[in-house]
Amino acid sequence: MLNTLTIRFNNPISYREIPLFRGAIISAVGENCSELFHNHSAEGYNFRYPMIQYKRIQGKAAIVCVGQGTEEIGAFFSAGNFRLRIGDDREETFEVDAVLPRRTMVQVWDGEFRYYLRDWLPLNPDNHKRYQSADSIVERTQILEQVLIGNILSACKGLGITIEREIICRLISVDPPRKVYYKGQPMMSFSCEFKSNITLPDFIGLGKGASMGHGIVYRQKKKLDD
């Protein structure tokens, strides 16, 4: 079973403010801040799956904690500092709207489950070339499905979850990609609907930028709509 904890605030936040919100949370925790809050250590950036993730859900700020992150987030509440500075633009008291604990059996089943995936960044330089040179929509869809399976396997590995059966992902619909900038680099962002035979918790991130609002997966579309 995988434990997740979603903390929703009443405070609106824009997409561009998600990294600033992350920085504000880290600053509020202070000296007791575990590297799970930022994935940096003395040796540099840690590329493991992020266990504390910063999101925008229904237009509001949110934190999604996964696995060990559900325990480490206690440092934020213990610090008791909910007065957050979001960049240089504003400072306000953040008000917790809901704290939602969940337990999910992440495993492969015989049936399929329908998911939505928002602001997903699937294409690294190599598969971006493959995607752009693909001759058909079918081939492009297959590339995205392969990347999605890889993202799910990577997340499971990072969370210590062993998958013993083949994961199947089938894209049902894909919105036209949008150009976004991630860490200063232009990338293609996709929002899509897919079916898979694995159970995944609501609101966890998949793929690049999972810690900062990209690749959010969820079962019911209304849960995330802005």
XYZ file of C-alpha atoms in Angstrom:
226
model
C 0.000 0.000 0.000
C 1.226 3.487 -0.848
C 0.382 6.328 1.523
C -0.320 9.762 0.055
C -1.352 13.005 1.724
C -2.843 15.906 -0.211
C -2.845 19.304 1.509
C -5.085 21.846 -0.177
C -4.975 25.553 0.626
C -7.646 28.206 0.091
C -5.115 30.504 -1.557
C -5.171 30.918 -5.362
C -1.904 30.398 -7.193
C -0.873 30.715 -10.843
C 1.196 28.176 -12.783
C 4.214 30.469 -12.808
C 4.011 30.798 -9.026
C 4.366 27.070 -8.304
C 8.206 27.222 -8.058
C 7.839 30.322 -5.850
C 5.333 28.484 -3.659
C 7.832 25.624 -3.325
C 10.535 28.076 -2.248
C 8.187 29.662 0.284
C 7.374 26.289 1.874
C 11.074 25.408 2.111
C 11.798 28.788 3.704
C 8.923 28.353 6.174
C 10.237 24.963 7.331
C 13.660 26.500 7.936
C 16.557 24.588 9.453
C 14.474 21.431 9.932
C 13.918 21.159 6.188
C 14.585 17.628 4.926
C 15.994 17.208 1.416
C 12.646 15.609 0.491
C 11.277 19.159 0.305
C 13.694 20.136 -2.473
C 15.617 16.994 -3.614
C 18.991 18.679 -3.126
C 21.850 17.357 -1.035
C 25.474 18.341 -0.435
C 26.384 16.352 -3.563
C 23.895 18.256 -5.751
C 20.458 17.509 -7.172
C 18.948 14.110 -6.351
C 17.125 12.675 -9.367
C 14.984 10.237 -7.381
C 11.206 10.369 -7.560
C 9.999 13.448 -5.600
C 8.071 12.569 -2.448
C 6.930 16.135 -1.703
C 5.303 17.743 -4.741
C 3.934 21.258 -5.240
C 0.759 21.681 -7.280
C -2.088 23.864 -8.466
C -5.407 22.072 -7.919
C -8.660 23.799 -8.886
C -6.724 27.050 -9.081
C -5.446 26.778 -5.492
C -2.056 25.949 -3.990
C -1.557 22.339 -2.882
C 1.129 19.957 -1.655
C 1.031 16.246 -2.457
C 3.143 14.021 -0.214
C 3.992 10.475 -1.264
C 5.474 7.646 0.795
C 8.077 9.001 3.209
C 6.995 12.523 2.299
C 3.764 12.001 4.290
C 5.899 11.876 7.448
C 8.385 14.613 6.551
C 5.651 17.174 5.847
C 5.085 17.300 9.614
C 8.086 19.668 9.775
C 6.048 22.294 7.912
C 3.153 22.082 10.362
C 5.524 21.987 13.342
C 7.189 25.197 12.163
C 3.770 26.858 12.343
C 4.720 29.530 9.822
C 1.863 29.872 7.328
C 2.783 33.444 6.375
C 4.394 32.787 2.996
C 6.139 35.166 0.602
C 5.451 34.220 -3.016
C 8.410 35.776 -4.817
C 8.650 39.548 -4.579
C 5.039 40.115 -5.559
C 3.035 39.181 -2.495
C 3.030 37.859 1.027
C -0.025 36.323 2.636
C -1.191 33.856 5.236
C -1.914 30.474 3.692
C -5.062 28.815 4.989
C -5.381 25.014 4.908
C -8.666 23.977 3.287
C -8.315 20.186 3.536
C -5.844 17.477 4.518
C -6.653 14.288 2.605
C -4.831 11.066 3.536
C -5.156 8.103 1.159
C -3.825 4.567 0.824
C -3.576 3.040 -2.646
C -2.674 -0.481 -3.704
C -0.373 0.297 -6.619
C -0.393 -2.837 -8.727
C -1.338 -4.254 -12.126
C -4.840 -5.705 -12.488
C -6.763 -7.630 -15.136
C -9.065 -4.669 -15.833
C -8.372 -1.101 -16.935
C -8.776 2.265 -15.218
C -9.389 5.624 -16.869
C -7.108 8.527 -15.970
C -6.495 12.135 -16.913
C -2.967 13.503 -17.156
C -2.330 17.252 -17.097
C 0.681 19.328 -18.169
C 2.820 16.280 -18.865
C 6.387 16.747 -20.187
C 7.157 13.431 -21.894
C 9.736 14.385 -24.519
C 13.453 14.495 -23.768
C 15.790 15.460 -26.654
C 15.981 11.885 -27.983
C 12.309 11.015 -28.045
C 11.451 14.565 -29.146
C 13.342 13.855 -32.378
C 11.505 10.542 -32.761
C 8.168 12.245 -32.133
C 8.805 15.056 -34.615
C 9.992 12.683 -37.343
C 7.110 10.219 -36.879
C 5.126 9.716 -40.084
C 1.691 9.245 -38.528
C -0.529 10.040 -35.555
C -0.463 6.330 -34.723
C 3.324 6.329 -34.431
C 3.316 9.498 -32.331
C 0.694 7.984 -30.036
C 2.803 4.856 -29.615
C 5.816 6.970 -28.645
C 3.792 8.799 -25.995
C 2.367 5.520 -24.663
C 5.868 4.038 -24.359
C 7.112 7.120 -22.509
C 4.092 7.042 -20.176
C 4.753 3.407 -19.265
C 8.387 4.319 -18.604
C 7.347 7.248 -16.383
C 5.045 4.990 -14.347
C 7.764 2.335 -13.951
C 10.278 5.002 -12.917
C 7.890 6.366 -10.278
C 7.212 2.884 -8.921
C 10.933 2.108 -8.745
C 11.579 5.369 -6.908
C 8.871 4.500 -4.387
C 10.185 0.971 -3.834
C 7.202 -0.665 -5.534
C 7.912 -3.821 -7.525
C 5.791 -4.339 -10.639
C 5.713 -7.986 -11.662
C 3.316 -7.825 -14.619
C 3.318 -5.844 -17.853
C 1.890 -2.343 -17.637
C -0.428 -1.379 -20.486
C -1.275 2.253 -21.309
C -3.658 3.311 -24.087
C -4.108 6.981 -24.943
C -7.789 7.803 -25.453
C -7.423 11.478 -26.347
C -4.596 14.019 -26.483
C -5.031 17.794 -26.466
C -2.846 19.810 -28.848
C 0.562 20.238 -27.187
C 1.500 23.581 -25.660
C 4.940 25.162 -25.608
C 6.142 25.738 -22.047
C 9.466 26.557 -20.432
C 10.859 24.198 -17.830
C 14.090 25.276 -16.144
C 14.512 27.790 -18.939
C 14.210 25.206 -21.725
C 11.291 25.111 -24.221
C 9.325 21.865 -24.027
C 6.072 20.374 -25.325
C 3.411 19.998 -22.643
C 0.588 17.504 -23.150
C -2.750 16.977 -21.423
C -4.449 13.705 -22.226
C -6.791 10.926 -21.193
C -5.602 7.336 -20.993
C -6.497 3.874 -19.793
C -4.132 1.619 -17.891
C -4.220 -1.634 -15.974
C -2.362 -0.181 -12.976
C -3.872 1.685 -10.045
C -2.328 5.093 -9.350
C -3.101 7.580 -6.556
C -4.810 10.846 -7.447
C -2.604 13.920 -7.926
C 0.831 12.277 -8.012
C 3.157 13.562 -10.727
C 4.629 11.572 -13.615
C 7.631 12.440 -15.755
C 9.767 15.545 -15.832
C 8.749 18.362 -13.479
C 6.637 16.039 -11.296
C 7.648 17.971 -8.187
C 6.379 21.284 -9.572
C 2.938 20.746 -11.050
C 3.692 18.808 -14.233
C 2.289 15.403 -15.157
C -0.521 15.363 -12.581
C -2.555 12.154 -12.844
C -6.099 11.816 -11.518
C -9.187 9.646 -11.961
C -12.012 12.208 -12.127
C -11.640 15.244 -14.366
C -13.643 17.528 -12.091
C -11.111 17.002 -9.293
C -8.480 19.086 -11.067
C -10.372 21.428 -13.360
C -9.502 25.075 -12.762
